[in-house]
CSV table of N, CA, C and O in Angstrom, one decimal:
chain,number,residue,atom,x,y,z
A,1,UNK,N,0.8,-1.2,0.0
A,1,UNK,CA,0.0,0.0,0.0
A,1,UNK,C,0.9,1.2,0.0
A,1,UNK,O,1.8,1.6,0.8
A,2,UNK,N,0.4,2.0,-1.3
A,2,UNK,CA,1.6,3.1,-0.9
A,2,UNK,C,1.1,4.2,0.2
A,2,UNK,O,0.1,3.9,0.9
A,3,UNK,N,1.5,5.1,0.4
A,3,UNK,CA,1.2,6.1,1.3
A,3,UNK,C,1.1,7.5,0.2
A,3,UNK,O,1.7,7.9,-0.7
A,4,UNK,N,-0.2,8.0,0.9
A,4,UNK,CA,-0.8,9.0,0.4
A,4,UNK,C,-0.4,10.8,1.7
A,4,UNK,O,-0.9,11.1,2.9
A,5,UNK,N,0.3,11.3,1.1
A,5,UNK,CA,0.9,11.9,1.9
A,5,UNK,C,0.1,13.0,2.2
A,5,UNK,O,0.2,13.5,3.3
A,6,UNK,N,-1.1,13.7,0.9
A,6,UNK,CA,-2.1,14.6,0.9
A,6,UNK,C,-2.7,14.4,2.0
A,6,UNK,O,-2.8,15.2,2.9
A,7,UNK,N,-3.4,13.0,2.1
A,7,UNK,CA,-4.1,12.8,3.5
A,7,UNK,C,-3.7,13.1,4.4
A,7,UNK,O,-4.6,13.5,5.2
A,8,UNK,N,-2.4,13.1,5.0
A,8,UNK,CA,-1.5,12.9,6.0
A,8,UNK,C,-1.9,14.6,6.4
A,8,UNK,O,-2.4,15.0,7.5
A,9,UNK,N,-1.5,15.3,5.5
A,9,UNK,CA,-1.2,16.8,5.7
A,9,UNK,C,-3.2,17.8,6.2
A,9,UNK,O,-3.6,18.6,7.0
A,10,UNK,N,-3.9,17.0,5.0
A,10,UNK,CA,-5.1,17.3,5.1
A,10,UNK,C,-5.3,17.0,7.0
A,10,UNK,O,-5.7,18.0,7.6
A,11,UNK,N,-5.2,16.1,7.4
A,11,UNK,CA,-5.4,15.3,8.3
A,11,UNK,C,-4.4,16.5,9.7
A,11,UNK,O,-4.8,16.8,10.8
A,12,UNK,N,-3.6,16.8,9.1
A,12,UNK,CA,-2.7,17.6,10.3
A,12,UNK,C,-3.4,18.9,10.7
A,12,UNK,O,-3.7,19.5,11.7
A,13,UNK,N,-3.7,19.3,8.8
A,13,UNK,CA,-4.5,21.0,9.2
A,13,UNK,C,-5.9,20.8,10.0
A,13,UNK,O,-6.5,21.8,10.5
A,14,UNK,N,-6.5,19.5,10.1
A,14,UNK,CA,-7.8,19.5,11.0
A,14,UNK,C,-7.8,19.5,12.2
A,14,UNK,O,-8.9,19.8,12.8
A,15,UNK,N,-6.7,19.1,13.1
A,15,UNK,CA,-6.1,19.1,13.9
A,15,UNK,C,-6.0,20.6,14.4
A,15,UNK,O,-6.7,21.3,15.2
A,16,UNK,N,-4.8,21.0,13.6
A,16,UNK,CA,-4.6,22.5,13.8
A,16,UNK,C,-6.3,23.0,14.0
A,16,UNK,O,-7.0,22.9,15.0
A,17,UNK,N,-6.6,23.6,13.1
A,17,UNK,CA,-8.1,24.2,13.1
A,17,UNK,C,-9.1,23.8,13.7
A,17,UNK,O,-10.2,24.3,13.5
A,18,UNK,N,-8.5,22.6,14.9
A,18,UNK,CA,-9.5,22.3,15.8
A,18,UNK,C,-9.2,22.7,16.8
A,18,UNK,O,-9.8,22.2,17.7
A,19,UNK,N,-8.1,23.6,17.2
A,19,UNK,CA,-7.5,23.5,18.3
A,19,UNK,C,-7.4,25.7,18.2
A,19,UNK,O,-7.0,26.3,19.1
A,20,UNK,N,-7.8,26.3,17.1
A,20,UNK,CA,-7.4,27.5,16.8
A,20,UNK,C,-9.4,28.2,17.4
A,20,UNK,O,-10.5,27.6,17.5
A,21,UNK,N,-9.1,29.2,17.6
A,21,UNK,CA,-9.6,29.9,18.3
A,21,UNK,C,-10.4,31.2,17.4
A,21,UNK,O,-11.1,32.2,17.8
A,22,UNK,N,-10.1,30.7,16.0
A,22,UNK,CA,-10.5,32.4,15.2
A,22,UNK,C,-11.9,31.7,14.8
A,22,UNK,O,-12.2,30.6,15.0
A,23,UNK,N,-12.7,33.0,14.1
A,23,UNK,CA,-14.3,33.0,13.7
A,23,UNK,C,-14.0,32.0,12.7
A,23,UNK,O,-14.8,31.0,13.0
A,24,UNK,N,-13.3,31.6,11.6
A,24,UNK,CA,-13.4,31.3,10.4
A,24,UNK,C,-12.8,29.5,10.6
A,24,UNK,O,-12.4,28.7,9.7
A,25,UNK,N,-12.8,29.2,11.8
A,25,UNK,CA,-12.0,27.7,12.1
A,25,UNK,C,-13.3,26.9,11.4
A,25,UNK,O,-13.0,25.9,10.7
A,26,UNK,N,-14.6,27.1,11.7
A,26,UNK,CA,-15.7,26.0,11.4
A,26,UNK,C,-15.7,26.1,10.4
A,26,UNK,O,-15.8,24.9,9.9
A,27,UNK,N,-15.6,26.9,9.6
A,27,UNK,CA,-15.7,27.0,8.0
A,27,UNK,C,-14.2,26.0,6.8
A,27,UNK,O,-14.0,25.6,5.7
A,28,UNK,N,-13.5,26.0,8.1
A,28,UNK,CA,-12.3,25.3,7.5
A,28,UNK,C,-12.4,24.6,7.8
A,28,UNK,O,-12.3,23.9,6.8
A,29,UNK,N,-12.7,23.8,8.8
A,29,UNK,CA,-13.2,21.9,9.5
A,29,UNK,C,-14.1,22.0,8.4
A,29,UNK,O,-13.5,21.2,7.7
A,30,UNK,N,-14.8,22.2,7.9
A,30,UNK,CA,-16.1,21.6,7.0
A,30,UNK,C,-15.0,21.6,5.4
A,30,UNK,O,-14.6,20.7,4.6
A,31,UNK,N,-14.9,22.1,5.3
A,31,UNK,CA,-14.0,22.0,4.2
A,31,UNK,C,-12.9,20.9,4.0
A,31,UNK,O,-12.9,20.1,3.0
A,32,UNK,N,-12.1,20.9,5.0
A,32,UNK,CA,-11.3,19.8,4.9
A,32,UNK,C,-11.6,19.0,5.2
A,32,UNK,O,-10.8,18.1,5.1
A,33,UNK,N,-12.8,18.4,5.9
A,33,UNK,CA,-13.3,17.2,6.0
A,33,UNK,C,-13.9,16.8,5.2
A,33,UNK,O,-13.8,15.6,5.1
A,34,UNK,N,-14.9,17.3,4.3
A,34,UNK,CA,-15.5,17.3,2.7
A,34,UNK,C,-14.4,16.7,2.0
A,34,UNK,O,-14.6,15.8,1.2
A,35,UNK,N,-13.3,17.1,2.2
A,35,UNK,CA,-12.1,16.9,1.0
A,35,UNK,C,-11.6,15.9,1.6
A,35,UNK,O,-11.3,15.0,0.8
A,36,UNK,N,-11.3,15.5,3.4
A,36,UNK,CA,-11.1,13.4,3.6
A,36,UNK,C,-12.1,12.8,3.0
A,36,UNK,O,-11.9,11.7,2.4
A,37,UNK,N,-13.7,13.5,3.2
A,37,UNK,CA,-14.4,12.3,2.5
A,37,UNK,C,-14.6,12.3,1.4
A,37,UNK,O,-15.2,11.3,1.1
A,38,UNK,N,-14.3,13.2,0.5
A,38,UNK,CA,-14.5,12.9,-1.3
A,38,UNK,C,-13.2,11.7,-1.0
A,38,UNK,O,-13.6,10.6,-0.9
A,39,UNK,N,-11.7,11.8,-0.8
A,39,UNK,CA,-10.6,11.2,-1.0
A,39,UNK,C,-11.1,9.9,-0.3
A,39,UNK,O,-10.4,9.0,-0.8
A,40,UNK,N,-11.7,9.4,0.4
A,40,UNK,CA,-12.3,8.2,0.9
A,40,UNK,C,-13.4,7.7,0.1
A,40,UNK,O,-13.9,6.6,0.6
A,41,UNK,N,-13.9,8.1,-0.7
A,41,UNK,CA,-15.3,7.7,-1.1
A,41,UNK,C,-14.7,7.3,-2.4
A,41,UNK,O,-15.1,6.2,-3.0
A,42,UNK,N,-13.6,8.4,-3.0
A,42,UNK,CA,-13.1,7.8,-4.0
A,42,UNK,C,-12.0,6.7,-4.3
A,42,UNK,O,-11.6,6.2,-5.4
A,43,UNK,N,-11.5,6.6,-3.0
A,43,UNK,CA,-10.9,5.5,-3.1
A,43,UNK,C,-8.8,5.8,-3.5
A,43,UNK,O,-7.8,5.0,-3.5
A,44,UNK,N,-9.0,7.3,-4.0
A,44,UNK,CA,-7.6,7.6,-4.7
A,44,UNK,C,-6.8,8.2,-4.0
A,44,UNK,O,-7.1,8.2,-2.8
A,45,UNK,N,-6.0,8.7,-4.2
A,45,UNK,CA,-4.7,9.7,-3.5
A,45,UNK,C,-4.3,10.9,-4.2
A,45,UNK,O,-3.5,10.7,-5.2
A,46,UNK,N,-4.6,12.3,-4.0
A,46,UNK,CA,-4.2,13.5,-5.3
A,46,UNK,C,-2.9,13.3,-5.0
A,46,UNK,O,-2.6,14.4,-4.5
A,47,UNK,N,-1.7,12.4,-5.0
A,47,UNK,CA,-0.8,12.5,-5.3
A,47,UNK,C,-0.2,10.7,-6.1
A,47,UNK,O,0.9,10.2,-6.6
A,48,UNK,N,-1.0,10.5,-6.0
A,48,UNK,CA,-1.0,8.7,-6.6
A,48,UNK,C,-0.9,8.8,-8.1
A,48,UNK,O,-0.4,7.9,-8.7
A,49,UNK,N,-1.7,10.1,-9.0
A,49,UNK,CA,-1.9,9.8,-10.6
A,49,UNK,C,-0.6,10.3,-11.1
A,49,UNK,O,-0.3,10.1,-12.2
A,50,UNK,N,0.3,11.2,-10.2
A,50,UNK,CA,2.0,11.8,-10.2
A,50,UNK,C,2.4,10.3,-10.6
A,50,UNK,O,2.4,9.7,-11.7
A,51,UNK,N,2.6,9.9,-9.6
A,51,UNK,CA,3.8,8.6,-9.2
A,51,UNK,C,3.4,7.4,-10.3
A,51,UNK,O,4.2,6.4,-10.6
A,52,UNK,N,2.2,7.6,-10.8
A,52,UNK,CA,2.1,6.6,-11.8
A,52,UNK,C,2.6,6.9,-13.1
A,52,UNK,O,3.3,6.1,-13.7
A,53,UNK,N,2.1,8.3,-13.6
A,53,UNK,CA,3.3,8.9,-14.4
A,53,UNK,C,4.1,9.0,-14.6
A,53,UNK,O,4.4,9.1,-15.8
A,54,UNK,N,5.1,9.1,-13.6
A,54,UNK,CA,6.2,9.1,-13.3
A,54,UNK,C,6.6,7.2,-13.6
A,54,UNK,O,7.7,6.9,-14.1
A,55,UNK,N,5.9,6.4,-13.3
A,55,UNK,CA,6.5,5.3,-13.7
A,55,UNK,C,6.3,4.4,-14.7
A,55,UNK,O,6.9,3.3,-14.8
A,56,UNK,N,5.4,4.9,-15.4
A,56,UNK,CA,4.9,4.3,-16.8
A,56,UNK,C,5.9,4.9,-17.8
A,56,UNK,O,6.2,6.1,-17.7
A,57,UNK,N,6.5,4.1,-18.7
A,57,UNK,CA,7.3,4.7,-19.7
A,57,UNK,C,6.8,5.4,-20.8
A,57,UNK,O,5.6,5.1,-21.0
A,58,UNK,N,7.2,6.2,-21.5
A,58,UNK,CA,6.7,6.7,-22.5
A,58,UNK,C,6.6,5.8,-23.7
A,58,UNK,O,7.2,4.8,-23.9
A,59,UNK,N,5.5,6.6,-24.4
A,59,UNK,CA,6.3,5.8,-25.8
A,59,UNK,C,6.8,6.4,-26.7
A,59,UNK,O,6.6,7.6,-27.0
A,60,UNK,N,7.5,5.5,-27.3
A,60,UNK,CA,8.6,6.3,-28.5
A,60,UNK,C,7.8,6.8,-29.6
A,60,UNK,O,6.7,6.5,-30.1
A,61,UNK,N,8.9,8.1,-30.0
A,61,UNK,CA,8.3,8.6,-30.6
A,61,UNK,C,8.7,7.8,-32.3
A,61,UNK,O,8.3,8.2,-33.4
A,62,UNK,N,9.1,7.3,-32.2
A,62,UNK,CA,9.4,6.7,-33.7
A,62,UNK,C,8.8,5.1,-33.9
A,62,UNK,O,8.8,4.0,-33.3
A,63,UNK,N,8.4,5.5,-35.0
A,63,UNK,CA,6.8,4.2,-35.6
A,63,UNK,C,7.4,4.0,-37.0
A,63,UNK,O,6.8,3.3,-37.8
């Protein structure tokens, strides 16, 4: 299983913004939790279609 590092970070800022004290914190919990559960429901990692790119070869340009 690779590791999805977006989650990781997503996951840190909810933390932070749960713990912060300004008017605008609830509006950022709903946000970034919208955005763990789209990334859970779909199953993907926004940094997973990188790393596959990155490992798929090209193809040549000559036919």
């Amino acid at each position: 299983m690779s590791r999805c590092y977006c989650r990781v970070v997503l996951s840190i800022l909810v933390i932070v913004f749960a713990w912060l004290t300004v008017s605008w914190a609830n509006i950022a919990l709903t946000v970034l939790g919208a955005l763990l559960a789209i990334q859970a429901l779909a199953g993907a990692c926004c940094c997973a279609s990188k790393r596959e790119e990155k490992a798929a070869p090209e193809p040549s340009a000559t036919e």
